[in-house]
Short mmCIF file of C-alpha atoms in Angstrom, two decimals:
data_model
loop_
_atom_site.label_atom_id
_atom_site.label_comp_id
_atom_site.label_asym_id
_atom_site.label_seq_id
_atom_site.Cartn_x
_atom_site.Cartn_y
_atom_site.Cartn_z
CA UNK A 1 0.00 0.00 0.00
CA UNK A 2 1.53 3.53 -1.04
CA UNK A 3 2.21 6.21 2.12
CA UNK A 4 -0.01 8.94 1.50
CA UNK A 5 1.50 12.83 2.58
CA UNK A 6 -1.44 14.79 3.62
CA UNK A 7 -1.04 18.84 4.14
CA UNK A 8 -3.40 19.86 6.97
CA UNK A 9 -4.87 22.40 9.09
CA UNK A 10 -6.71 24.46 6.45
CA UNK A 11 -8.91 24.23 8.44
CA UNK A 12 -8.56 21.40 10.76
CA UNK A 13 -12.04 20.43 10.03
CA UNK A 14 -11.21 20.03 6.14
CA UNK A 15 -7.92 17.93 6.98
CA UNK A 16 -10.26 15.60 9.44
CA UNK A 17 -12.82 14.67 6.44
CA UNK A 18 -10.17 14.43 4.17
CA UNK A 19 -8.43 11.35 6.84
CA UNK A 20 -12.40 10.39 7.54
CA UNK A 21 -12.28 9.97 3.96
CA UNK A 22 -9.13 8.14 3.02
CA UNK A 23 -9.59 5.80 5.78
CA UNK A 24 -13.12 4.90 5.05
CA UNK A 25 -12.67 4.60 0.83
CA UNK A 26 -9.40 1.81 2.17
CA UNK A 27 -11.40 0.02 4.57
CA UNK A 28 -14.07 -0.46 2.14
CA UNK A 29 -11.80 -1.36 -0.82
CA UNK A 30 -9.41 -3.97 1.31
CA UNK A 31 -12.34 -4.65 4.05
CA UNK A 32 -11.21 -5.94 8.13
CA UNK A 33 -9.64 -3.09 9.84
CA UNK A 34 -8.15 -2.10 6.75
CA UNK A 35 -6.79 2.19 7.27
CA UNK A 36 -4.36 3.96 4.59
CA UNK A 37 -0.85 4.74 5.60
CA UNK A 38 -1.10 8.62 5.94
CA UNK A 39 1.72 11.02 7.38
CA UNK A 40 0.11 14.53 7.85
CA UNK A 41 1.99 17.47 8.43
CA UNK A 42 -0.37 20.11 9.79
CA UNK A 43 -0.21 23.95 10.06
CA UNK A 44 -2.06 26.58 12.20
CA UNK A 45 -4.57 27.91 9.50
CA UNK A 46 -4.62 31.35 11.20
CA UNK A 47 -1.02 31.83 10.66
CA UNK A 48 -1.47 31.08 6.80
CA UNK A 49 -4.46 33.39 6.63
CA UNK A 50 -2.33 36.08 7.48
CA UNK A 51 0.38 35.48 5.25
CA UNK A 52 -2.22 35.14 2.47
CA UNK A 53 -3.89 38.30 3.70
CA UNK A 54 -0.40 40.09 3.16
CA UNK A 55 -0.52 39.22 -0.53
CA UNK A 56 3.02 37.02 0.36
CA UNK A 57 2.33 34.75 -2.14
CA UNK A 58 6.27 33.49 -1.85
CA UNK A 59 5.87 32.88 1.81
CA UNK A 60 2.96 30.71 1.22
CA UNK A 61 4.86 28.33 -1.56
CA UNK A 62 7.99 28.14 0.68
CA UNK A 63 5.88 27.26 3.93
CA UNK A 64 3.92 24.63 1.91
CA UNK A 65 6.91 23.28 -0.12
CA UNK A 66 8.87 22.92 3.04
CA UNK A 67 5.79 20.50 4.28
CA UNK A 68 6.00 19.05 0.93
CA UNK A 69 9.81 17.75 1.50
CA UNK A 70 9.04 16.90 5.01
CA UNK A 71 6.53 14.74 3.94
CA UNK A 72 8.54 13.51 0.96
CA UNK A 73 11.96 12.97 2.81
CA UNK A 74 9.33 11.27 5.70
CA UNK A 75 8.24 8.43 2.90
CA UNK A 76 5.27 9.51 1.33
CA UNK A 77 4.50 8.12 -2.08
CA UNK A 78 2.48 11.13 -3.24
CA UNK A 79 1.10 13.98 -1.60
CA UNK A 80 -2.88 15.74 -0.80
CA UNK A 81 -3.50 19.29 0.12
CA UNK A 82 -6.42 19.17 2.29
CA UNK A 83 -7.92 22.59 1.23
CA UNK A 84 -8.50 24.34 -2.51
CA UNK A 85 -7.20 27.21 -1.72
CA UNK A 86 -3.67 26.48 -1.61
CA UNK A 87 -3.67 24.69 -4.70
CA UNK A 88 -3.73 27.79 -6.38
CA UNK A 89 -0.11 27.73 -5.36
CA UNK A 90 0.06 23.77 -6.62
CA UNK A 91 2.49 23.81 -9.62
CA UNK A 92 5.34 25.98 -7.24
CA UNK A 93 4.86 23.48 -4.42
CA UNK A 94 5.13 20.69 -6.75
CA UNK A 95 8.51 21.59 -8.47
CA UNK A 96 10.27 21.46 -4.85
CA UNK A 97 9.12 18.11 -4.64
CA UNK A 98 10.02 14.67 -6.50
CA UNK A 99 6.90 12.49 -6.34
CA UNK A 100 3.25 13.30 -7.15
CA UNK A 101 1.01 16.49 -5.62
CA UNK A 102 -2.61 15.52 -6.51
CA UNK A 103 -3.79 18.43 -8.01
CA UNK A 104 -7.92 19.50 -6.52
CA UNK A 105 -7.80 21.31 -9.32
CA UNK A 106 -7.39 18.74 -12.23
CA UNK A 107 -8.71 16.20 -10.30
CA UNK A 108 -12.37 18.27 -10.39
CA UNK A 109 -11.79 19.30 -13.99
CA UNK A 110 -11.22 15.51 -15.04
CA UNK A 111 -14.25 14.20 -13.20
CA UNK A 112 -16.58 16.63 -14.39
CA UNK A 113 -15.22 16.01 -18.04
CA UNK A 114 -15.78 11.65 -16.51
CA UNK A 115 -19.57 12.82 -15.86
CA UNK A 116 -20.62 14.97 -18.62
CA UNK A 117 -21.48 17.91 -16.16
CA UNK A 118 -22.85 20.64 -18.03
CA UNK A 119 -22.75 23.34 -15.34
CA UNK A 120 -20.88 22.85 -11.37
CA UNK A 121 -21.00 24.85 -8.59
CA UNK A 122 -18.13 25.85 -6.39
CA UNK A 123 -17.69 26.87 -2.98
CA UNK A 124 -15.12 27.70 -1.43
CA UNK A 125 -13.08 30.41 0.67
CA UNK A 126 -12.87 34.63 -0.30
CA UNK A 127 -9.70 33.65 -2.17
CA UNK A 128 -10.96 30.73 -4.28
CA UNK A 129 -13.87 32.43 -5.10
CA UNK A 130 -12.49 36.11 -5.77
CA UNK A 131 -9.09 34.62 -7.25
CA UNK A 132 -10.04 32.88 -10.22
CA UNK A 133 -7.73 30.29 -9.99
CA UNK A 134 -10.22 27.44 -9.45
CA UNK A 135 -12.55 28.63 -12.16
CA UNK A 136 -10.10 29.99 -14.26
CA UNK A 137 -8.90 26.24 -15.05
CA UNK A 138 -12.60 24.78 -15.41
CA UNK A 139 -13.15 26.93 -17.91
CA UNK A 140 -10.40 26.34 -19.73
CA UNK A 141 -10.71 22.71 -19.45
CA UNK A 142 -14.18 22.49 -21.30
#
């Protein structure tokens, strides 16, 4: 079974369905008391508001990136950011890494390409909504 590297506490509450989640789509899949293999390395969400609040877009790659490599350098197989808003900083956090970051992003755009969805709704925090980012890609995507 592959070690998955989950970035947390974005909020805690989105990292704790995203484990609730993981664990539950393994047990049903391998059955028993079947769990994934998860290293999480979490952050203070408050703290990151406030760096994205002071537009310090660098700060927020380099703080991510550096979980990135922890988890990497820890033995994670790929890696999960356990809130969209980050991932509008997912291709810089991915280049200081050497295995996978699962993209929210591409991920959404693929399976609403999988389903024939005609129109989506997102929700999400000030800066995914206001940003772009998130939408941005969707619409390019279709």
């Amino acid at each position: 079974m592959k070690t998955i590297g989950i970035i947390g506490g974005m909020s805690w509450v989105s990292t704790g369905l995203y484990y609730k989640y993981l664990n539950t789509g393994i047990n049903e899949k391998k059955g028993g008391l079947s769990s994934a293999r998860i290293i999480m390395d979490s952050h203070n969400f408050d703290e990151v508001i406030d760096i994205i609040s002071q537009g310090n877009e660098e700060s927020i790659v380099e703080l991510i990136g550096s979980s990135a490599r922890r988890l990497e350098k820890a033995g994670a197989n790929f890696i999960l950011i356990c809130t969209n808003t980050i991932h509008k900083f997912a291709e810089e956090i991915e280049k200081s890494i050497s295995i996978p970051l699962i993209n929210i992003v591409e991920v959404t755009a693929r399976s609403i390409k999988e389903h024939g969805s005609g129109k989506v709704l997102l929700l999400g925090t000030r800066l995914t909504m206001e940003d772009g980012f998130f939408k941005n890609f969707l619409e390019e995507n279709f």
